[in-house]
XYZ file of C-alpha atoms in Angstrom:
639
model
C 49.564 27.806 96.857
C 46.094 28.233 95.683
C 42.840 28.011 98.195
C 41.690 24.948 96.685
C 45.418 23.489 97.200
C 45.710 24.441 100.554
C 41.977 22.862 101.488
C 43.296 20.068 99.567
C 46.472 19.793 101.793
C 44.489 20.347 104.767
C 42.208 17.819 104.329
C 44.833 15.143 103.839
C 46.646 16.075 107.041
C 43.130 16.378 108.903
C 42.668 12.611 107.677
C 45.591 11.751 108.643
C 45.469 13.469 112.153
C 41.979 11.719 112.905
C 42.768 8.014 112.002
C 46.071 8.651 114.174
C 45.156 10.630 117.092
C 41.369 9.909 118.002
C 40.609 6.704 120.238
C 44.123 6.922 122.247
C 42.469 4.086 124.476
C 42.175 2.190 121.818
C 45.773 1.335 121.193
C 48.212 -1.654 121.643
C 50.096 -0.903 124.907
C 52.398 -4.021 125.607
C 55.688 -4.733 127.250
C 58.640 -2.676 125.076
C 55.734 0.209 124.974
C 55.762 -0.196 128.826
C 59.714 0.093 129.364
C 60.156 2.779 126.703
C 57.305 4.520 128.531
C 58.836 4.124 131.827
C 62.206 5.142 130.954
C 60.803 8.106 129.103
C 58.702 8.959 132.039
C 61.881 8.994 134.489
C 63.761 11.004 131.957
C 60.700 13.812 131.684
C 61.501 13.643 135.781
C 65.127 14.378 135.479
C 67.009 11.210 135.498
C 68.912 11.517 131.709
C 68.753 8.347 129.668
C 72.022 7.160 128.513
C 70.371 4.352 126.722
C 67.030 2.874 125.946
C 65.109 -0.324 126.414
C 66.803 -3.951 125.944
C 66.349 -5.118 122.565
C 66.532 -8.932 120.824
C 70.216 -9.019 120.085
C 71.875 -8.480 123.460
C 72.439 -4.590 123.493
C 70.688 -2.185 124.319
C 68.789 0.490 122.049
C 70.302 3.957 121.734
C 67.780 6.687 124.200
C 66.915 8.652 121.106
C 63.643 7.135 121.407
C 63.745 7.893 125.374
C 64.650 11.676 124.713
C 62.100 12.051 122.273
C 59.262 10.924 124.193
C 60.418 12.917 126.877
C 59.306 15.897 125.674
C 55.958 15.555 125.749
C 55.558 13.625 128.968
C 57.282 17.162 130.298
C 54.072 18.902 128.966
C 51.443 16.383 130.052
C 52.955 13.324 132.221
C 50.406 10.862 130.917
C 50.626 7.834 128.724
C 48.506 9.349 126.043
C 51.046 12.938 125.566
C 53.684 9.720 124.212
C 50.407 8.282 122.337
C 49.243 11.067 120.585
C 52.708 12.375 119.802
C 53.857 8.950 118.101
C 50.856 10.183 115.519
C 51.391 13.820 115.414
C 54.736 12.865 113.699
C 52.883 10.663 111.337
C 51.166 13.495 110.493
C 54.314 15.409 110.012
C 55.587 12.848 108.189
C 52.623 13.060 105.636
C 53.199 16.658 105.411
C 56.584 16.198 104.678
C 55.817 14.040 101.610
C 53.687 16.230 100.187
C 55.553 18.989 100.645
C 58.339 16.652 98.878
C 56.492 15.406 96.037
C 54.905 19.193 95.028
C 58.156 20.977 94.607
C 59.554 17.963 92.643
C 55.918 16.584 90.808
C 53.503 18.480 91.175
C 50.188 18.862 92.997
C 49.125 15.315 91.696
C 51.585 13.327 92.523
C 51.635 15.361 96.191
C 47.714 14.430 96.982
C 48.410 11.245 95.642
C 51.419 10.222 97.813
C 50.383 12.059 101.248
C 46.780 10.508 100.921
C 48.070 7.141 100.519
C 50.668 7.821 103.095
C 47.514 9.306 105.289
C 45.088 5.588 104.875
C 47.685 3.165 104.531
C 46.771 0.553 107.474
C 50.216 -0.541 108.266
C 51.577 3.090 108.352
C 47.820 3.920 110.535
C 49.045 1.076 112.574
C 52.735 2.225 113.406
C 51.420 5.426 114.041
C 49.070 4.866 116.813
C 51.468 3.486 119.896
C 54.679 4.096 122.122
C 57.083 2.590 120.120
C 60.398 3.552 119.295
C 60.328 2.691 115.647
C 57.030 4.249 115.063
C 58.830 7.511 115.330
C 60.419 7.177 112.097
C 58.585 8.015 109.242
C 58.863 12.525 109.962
C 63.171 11.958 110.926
C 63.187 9.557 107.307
C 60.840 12.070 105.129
C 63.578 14.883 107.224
C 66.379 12.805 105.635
C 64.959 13.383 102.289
C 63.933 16.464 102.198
C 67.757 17.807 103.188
C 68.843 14.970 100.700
C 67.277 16.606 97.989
C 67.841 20.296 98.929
C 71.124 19.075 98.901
C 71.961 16.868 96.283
C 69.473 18.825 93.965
C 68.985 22.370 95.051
C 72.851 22.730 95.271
C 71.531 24.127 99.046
C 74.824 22.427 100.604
C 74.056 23.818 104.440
C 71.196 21.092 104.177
C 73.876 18.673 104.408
C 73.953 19.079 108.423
C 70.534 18.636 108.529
C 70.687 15.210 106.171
C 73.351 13.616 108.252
C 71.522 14.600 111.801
C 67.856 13.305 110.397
C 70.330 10.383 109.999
C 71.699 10.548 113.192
C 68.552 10.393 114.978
C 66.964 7.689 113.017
C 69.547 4.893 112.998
C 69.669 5.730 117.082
C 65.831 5.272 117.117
C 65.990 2.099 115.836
C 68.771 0.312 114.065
C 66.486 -1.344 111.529
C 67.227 2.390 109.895
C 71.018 1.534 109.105
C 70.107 0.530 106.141
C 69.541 4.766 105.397
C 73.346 4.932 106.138
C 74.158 2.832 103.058
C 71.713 5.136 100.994
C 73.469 8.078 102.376
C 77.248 6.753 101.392
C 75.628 5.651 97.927
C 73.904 9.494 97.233
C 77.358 11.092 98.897
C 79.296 9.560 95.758
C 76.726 9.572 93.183
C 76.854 13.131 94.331
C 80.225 13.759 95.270
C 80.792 16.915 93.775
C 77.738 18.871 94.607
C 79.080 17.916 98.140
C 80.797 20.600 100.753
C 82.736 18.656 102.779
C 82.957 21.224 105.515
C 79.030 20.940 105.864
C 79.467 16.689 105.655
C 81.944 17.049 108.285
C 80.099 19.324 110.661
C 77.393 16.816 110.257
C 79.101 13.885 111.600
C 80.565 16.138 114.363
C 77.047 17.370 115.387
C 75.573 13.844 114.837
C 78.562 12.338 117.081
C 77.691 14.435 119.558
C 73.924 13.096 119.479
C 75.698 9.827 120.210
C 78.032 10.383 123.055
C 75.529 9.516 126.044
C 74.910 6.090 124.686
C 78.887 5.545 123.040
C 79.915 6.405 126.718
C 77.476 4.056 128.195
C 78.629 1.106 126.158
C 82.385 1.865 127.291
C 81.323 1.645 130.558
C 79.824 -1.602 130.446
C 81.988 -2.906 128.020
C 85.086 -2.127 131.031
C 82.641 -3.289 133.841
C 82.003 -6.675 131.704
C 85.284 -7.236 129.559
C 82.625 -7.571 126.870
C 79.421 -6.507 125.300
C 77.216 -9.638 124.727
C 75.439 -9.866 121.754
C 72.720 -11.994 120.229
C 72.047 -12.302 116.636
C 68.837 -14.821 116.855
C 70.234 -16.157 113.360
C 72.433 -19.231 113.677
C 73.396 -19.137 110.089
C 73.005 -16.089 107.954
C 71.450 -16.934 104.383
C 70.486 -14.956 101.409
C 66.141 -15.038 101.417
C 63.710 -12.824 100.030
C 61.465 -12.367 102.721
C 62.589 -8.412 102.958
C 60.966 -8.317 99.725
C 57.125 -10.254 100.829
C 57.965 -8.292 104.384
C 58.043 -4.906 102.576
C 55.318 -5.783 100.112
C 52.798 -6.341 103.359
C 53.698 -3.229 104.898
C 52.850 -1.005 101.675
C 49.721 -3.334 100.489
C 48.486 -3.440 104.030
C 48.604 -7.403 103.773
C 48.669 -9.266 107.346
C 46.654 -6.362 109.085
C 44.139 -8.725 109.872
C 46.260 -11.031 112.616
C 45.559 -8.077 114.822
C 41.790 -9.042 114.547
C 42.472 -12.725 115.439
C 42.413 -15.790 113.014
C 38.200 -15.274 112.597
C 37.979 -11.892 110.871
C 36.821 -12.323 107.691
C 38.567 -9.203 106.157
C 37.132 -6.485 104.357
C 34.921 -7.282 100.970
C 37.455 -6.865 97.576
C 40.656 -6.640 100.364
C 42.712 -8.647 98.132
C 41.710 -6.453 94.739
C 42.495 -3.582 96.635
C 45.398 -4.208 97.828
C 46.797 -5.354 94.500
C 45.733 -2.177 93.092
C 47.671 0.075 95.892
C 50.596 -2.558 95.304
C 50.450 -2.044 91.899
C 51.045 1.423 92.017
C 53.231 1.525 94.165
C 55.750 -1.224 91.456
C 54.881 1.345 88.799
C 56.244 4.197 90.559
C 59.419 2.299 91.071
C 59.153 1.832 87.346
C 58.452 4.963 86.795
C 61.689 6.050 88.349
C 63.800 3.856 86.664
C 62.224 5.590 83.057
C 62.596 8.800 84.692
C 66.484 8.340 85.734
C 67.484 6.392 82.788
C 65.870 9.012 80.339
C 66.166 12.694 81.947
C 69.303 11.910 84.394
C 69.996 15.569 85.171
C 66.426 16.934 85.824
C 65.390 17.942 88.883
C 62.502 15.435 88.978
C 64.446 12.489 88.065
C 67.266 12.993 90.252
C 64.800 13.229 93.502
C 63.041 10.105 92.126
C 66.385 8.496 92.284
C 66.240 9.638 95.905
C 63.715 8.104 96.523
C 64.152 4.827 94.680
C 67.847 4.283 96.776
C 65.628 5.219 99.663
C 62.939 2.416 98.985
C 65.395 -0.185 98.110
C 67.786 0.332 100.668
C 65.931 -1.872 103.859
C 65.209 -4.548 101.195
C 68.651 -4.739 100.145
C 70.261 -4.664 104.016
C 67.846 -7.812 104.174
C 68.640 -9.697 101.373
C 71.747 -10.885 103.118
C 69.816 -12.363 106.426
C 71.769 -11.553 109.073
C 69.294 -11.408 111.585
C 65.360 -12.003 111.282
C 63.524 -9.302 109.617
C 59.949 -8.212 110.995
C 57.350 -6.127 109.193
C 58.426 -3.170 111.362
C 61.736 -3.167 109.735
C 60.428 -1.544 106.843
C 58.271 1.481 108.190
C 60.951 3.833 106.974
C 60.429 2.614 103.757
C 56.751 3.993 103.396
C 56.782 7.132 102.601
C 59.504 6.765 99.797
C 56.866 3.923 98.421
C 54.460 5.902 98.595
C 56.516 9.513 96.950
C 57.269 7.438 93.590
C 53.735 5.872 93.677
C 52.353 9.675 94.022
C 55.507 10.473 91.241
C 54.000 7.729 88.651
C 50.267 9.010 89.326
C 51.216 12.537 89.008
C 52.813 11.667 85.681
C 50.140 10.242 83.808
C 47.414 12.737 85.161
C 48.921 14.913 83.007
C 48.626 13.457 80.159
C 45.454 11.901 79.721
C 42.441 14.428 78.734
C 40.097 15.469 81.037
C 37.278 13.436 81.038
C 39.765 10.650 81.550
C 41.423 12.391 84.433
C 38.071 12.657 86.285
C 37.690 9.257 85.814
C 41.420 8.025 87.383
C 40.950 10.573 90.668
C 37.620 9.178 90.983
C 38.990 5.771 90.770
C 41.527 6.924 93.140
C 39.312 7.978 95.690
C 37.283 5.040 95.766
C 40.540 2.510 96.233
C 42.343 5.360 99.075
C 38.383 4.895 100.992
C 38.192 1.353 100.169
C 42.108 1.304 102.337
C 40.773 3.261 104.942
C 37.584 1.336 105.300
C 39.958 -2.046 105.886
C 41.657 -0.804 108.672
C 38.399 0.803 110.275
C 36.449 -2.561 109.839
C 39.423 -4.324 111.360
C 39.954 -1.930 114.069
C 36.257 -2.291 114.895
C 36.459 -5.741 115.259
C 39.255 -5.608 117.385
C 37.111 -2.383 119.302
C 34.329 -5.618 119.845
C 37.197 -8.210 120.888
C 40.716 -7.050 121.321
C 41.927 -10.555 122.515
C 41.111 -12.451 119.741
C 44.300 -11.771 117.473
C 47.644 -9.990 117.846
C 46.414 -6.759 119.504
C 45.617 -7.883 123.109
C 44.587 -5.655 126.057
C 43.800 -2.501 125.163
C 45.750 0.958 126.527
C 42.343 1.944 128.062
C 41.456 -1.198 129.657
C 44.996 -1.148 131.580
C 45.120 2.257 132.078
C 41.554 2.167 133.943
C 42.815 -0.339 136.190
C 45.777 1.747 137.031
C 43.714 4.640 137.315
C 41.413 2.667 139.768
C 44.747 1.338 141.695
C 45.612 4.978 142.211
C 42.032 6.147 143.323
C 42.173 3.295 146.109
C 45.247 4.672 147.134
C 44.772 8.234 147.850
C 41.575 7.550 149.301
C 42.591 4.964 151.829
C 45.424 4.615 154.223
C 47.201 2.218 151.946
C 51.070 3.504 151.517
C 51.917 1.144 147.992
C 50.337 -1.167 145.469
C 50.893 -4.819 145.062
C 50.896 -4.917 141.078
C 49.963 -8.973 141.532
C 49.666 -11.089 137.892
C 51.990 -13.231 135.583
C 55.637 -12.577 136.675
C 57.104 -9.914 138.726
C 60.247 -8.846 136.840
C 59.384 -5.678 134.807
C 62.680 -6.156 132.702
C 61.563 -10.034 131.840
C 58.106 -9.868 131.815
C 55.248 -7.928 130.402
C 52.414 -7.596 133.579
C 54.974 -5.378 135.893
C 56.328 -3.801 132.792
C 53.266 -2.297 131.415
C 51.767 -1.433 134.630
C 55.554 -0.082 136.348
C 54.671 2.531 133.688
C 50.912 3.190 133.996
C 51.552 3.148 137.907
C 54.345 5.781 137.413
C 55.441 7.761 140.619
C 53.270 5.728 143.155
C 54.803 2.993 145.270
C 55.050 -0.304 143.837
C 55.836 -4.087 144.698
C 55.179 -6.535 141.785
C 54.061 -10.145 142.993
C 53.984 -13.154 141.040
C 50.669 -14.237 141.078
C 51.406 -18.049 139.250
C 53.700 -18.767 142.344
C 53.120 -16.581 145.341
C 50.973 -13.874 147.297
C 52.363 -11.261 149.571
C 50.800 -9.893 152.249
C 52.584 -6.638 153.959
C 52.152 -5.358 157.718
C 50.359 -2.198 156.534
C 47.166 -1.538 154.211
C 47.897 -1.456 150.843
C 45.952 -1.894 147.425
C 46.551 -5.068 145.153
C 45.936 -4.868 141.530
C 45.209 -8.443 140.354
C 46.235 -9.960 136.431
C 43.188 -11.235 134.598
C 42.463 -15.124 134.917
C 44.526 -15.749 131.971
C 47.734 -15.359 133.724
C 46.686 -18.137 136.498
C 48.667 -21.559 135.801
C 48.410 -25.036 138.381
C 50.266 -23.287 141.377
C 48.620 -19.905 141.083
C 47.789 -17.622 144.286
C 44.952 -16.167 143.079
C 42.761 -17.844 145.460
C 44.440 -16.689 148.577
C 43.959 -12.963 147.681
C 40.452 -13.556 147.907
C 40.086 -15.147 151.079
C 40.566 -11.503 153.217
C 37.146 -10.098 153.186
C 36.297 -6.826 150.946
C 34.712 -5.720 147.499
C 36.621 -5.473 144.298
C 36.384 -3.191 141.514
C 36.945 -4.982 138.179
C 38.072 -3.320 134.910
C 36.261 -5.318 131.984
C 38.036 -6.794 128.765
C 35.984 -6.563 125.873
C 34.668 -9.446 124.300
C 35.120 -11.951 127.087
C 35.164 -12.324 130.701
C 38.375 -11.815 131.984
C 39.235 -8.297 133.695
C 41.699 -6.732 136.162
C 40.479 -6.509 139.645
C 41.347 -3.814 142.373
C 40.891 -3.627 145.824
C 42.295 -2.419 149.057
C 43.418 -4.779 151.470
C 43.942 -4.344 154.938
C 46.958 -4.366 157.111
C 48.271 -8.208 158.020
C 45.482 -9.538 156.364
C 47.118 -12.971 155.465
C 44.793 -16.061 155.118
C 45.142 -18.147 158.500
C 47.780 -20.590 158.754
C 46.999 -24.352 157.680
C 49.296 -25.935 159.672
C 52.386 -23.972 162.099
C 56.321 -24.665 162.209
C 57.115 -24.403 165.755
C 59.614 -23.383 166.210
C 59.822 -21.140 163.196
C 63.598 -21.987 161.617
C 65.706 -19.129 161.249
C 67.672 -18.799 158.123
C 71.032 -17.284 157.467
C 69.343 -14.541 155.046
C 66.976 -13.868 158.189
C 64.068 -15.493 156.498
C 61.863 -17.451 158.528
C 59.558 -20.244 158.067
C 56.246 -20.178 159.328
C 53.814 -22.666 158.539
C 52.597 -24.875 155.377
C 49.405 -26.020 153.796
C 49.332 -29.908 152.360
C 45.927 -29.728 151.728
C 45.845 -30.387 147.954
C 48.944 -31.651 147.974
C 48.603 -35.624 147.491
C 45.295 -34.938 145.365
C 46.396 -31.831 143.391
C 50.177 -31.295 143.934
C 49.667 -28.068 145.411
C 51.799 -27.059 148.221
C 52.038 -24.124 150.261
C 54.838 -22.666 152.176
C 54.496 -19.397 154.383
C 57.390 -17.429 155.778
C 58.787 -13.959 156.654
C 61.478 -12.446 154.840
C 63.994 -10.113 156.666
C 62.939 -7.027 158.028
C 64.806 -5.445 154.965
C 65.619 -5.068 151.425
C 67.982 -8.154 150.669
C 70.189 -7.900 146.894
C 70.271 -11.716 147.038
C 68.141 -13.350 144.527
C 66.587 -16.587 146.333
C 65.031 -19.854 145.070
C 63.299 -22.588 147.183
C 63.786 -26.263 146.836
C 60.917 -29.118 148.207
C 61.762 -32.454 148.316
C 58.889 -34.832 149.058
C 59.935 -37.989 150.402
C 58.288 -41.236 151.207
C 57.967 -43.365 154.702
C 61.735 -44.597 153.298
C 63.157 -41.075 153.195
C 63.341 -41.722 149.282
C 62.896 -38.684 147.422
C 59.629 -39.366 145.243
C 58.729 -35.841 143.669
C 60.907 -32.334 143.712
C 60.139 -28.623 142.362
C 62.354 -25.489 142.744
C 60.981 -22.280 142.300
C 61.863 -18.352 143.364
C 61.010 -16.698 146.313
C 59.928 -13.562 146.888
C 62.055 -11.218 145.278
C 64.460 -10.192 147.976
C 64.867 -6.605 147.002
C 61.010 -6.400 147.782
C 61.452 -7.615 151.100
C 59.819 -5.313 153.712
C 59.510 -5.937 157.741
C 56.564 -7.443 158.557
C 55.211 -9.342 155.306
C 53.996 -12.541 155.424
C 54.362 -14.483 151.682
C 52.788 -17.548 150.778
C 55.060 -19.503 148.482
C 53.143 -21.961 146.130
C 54.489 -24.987 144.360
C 53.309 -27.573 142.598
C 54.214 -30.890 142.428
C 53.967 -34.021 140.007
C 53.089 -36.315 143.445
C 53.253 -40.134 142.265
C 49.769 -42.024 142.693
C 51.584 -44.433 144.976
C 53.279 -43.242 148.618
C 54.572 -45.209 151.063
C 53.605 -43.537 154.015
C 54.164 -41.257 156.099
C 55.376 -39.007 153.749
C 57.592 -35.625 154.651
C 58.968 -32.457 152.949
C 62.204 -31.282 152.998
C 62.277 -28.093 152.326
C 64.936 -25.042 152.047
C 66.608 -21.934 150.473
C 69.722 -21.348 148.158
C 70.962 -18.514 146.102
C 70.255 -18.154 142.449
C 72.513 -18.658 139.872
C 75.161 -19.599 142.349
C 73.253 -22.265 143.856
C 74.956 -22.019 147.101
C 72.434 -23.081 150.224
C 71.165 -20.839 152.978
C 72.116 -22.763 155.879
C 69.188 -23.285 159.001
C 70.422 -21.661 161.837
C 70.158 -23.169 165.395
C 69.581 -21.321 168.428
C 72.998 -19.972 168.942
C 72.960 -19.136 165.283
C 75.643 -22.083 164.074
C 74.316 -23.501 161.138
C 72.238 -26.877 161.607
C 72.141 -28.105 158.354
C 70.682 -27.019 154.764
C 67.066 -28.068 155.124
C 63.780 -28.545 157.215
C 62.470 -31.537 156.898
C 58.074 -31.564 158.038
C 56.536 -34.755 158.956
C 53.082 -34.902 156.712
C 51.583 -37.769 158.288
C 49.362 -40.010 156.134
């Protein structure tokens, strides 16, 4: 390699480092990058993953992705070591193609694919967040490289190394199964350049990969008689939207949604992506020529590669089995991008070179032109991230964590209420984002549209922006307890997360007492109401204890309001406070609302009680000698 190859090659993967690794804050950070984060996290701590986070058909992902973002959360346990490494492999991953398309193509066709690989948006995109898919593009260029050293080179040991890259990317994500249908179709186009002891130390080394998650499935699939699965496609059909999904991803088409529906794009965005587009079908072209023509060259045979590699997702998709999404196709980039770089690198050299000059400068122009779309887009979405598809920046909620934690250690606060819109981390995407930038501190999560919780000793409460608040929401009663809070500003609008520390038993007085409290059979007990905004708003209010510990039950509350008749004119349900959160000495302040009819004969009364969820079976009131009294509490309202 010359010196004015390898500055060549080094400014490529400096481009491609810089567009991927500077402005961690300023990355998408929602609730799958939140779980895959957390699961990593506990992994980096010494709890092995035997599988990953949930995903949309019933089962869950294989931990590859877990184990993989391990290892730099061992280094540096921060959400930006799993950032920054999801685009240090994109980098990789550009190396690897140009490393690819040199041997093969030559030097044009290698600066041509790796700096279209390096601007791409889509592939800047997938390349800047936790996200298990995002991963593939170095494992897939891996799975070529041995491919060709293989099926080319004659270099059989590079077998192993093709079927692990395999390995590892189908367990990333299964989108890459598709590269398993590749790999049976280059094993007997192939066959006899094939050692079959290498093939089958492959699958034995690759199996072993496996055996965590395999085992894990056997084990539910004996605790559950089952394994349920979801396909999210009623009827399978044959569509071509693999082929307009796969056409976005390499033209950079559809970018804009992240910017919201009132970006205007980027001047020429259309022209320009036609161009890259266009070069892109030519190189597939350009293969076909190349196999059909020269079948037993070197350069043709690793275009064919590369053209069963491109092909492959679109194929799997024809056949719509399940929904595809753009994301389906990142493995399919690079080899895009190798024939595009192949077709280039072609007619370089054979044009004179005046003409030449002329193409690379053209070149350059449309690669900066690329680049300059996704930088105008991504400063747009820099100005207002909540205006499109991107949402609430990594910074913004890691800030607000950071603040949490501050509060924390410097008070005598022992956890944090993570307080906003739903309090399941599994189900929802406030706890799970924030279970993961909260990491290693002690957590309750509180749902803000239904309840507030407030414990026996100081803690800190880290409130959702206004935008998670809905007709019942608590929001209001954290406020009421005096003290300053420290916001953590959205850009572009005027919502932000709020922090503060609260003091011990600082629940808002009661509106109106229960005396005596009932006792429950789960040892909750019921304290007081407020009917305040109740026949004006619908707004109801129920305060009680829970048990003085941890309960596994999951609980819902029924209200009944009835009329002077005892006729039951208006009824909600909702959960309680999650009884695995229960701690001695909280107070909670359930709130309902209600669709209360404009008419009431008077005097109106709630009815009001516990059951358990899914079973529906009632918590019986308990009387002083602890007999159950009945299933409900019924609370005279007056006029």
């Amino acid at each position: 390699m010359t010196r004015r190859e390898l500055a060549l090659l080094l400014a490529i993967l400096l481009l491609a480092a810089v567009v991927r690794l500077a402005r961690p804050d300023l990355t998408e950070f929602k609730a799958d990058e939140g779980r895959l984060l957390t699961a990593a996290l506990m992994m980096s701590d010494g709890q092995f993953a035997l599988r990953g986070i949930s995903s949309s058909v019933g089962l869950p992902n294989a931990p590859m992705s877990v184990w993989l973002y391990a290892l730099p959360l061992v280094v540096w346990s921060h959400p930006y070591a799993a950032t920054l490494f999801t685009g240090l492999l994109g980098v990789v991953a550009v190396g690897g193609v140009y490393w690819l398309a040199r041997r093969y193509w030559g030097i044009g066709a290698a600066v041509c694919a790796a700096t279209m690989l390096a601007v791409s948006p889509w592939a800047i995109v997938f390349s800047r967040k936790i996200w298990a898919q995002n991963l593939l593009p170095a494992f897939v260029v891996g799975w070529a490289i041995a491919a060709v050293l293989t099926y080319v080179e004659r270099r059989r040991a590079f077998l192993i190394l093709h079927i692990l890259c395999l390995a590892i990317a189908v367990q990333i994500h299964p989108g890459a199964i598709s590269l398993v249908l590749a790999t049976l179709l280059l094993l007997i186009v192939f066959r006899r350049r094939v050692d079959w002891r290498y093939l089958a130390a492959g699958v034995l080394l690759s199996a072993l990969t496996a055996v965590p998650f395999l085992w894990y499935l056997w084990s539910r699939f004996r605790a559950d008689g089952g394994l349920a699965m979801a396909s999210g496609q009623s009827s399978p059909h044959f569509s071509f939207d693999a082929v307009s999904l796969i056409s976005d991803i390499l033209s950079g088409q559809g970018i804009a949604a992240l910017a919201g529906p009132n970006y205007n794009g980027f001047p020429a965005e259309s022209a320009i992506r036609l161009l890259w587009l266009a070069l892109v079908v030519a190189g597939a072209g350009w293969a076909v020529w190349k196999i059909a023509r020269t079948p037993r060259e070197p350069a043709a045979q690793t275009a064919f590669i590369c053209l069963v590699w491109l092909l492959a997702p679109v194929a799997v998709f024809l056949w719509q089995w399940t929904p595809p999404y753009i994301h389906y196709f990142i493995l399919a980039i690079p080899a895009a991008f190798l024939l595009a770089g192949g077709v280039w690198g072609e007619m370089a050299s054979r044009v004179r070179p005046p003409v030449k000059v002329v193409a690379w400068s053209a070149f350059v122009v449309v690669s900066a032109l690329q680049l300059a779309i996704w930088a105008n887009m991504m400063a747009v979405v820099a100005r207002d991230p909540m205006a499109g598809g991107f949402g609430i920046p990594l910074g913004v909620k890691l800030a607000a964590a950071d603040g949490a934690r501050r509060l924390l250690d410097d008070t005598d606060a022992i956890e944090i209420l993570v307080a906003g819109d739903g309090a399941n981390p599994e189900q929802q995407d406030f706890p799970a984002e924030f279970r993961a930038l909260l990491h290693g501190v002690p957590l309750r999560y509180v749902d803000l549209k239904q309840e507030a919780v407030f414990p026996a000793t100081p803690s800190v409460v880290l409130l959702d922006t206004s935008a998670a608040d809905g007709p019942s929401s608590a929001r209001d009663l954290y406020l009421v307890p005096s003290g300053e809070w420290d916001s953590f500003a959205i850009p572009g609008g005027d919502l932000a997360y709020s922090v503060r520390a609260m003091p011990a038993a600082a629940t808002p007085s009661i509106v109106s007492n229960i005396e005596p409290p009932p006792l429950l059979a789960n040892f909750v007990r019921l304290i007081g109401y407020d009917d305040r905004r109740l026949l004006g708003e619908g707004v109801w209010d129920i305060y009680w204890r829970p048990a003085d510990n941890p309960d596994a039950g999951d609980y819902h509350f029924f209200n009944h309001l009835l009329d002077g008749a005892g006729r039951r004119v208006a009824q909600v349900d909702g959960a309680a406070f999650a009884g695995p959160q229960w701690r001695a000495g909280d107070v909670v302040i359930s709130r309902f609302w209600l669709a209360v009819p404009n008419e009431l004969d008077p005097p109106p009364a709630m009815s009001i009680g516990m059951y358990r969820f899914p079973s529906i079976e009632s918590v019986p009131i308990l009387d002083e000698a602890a007999n159950p009294a009945g299933d409900a509490v019924t609370i005279p309202l007056g006029d």
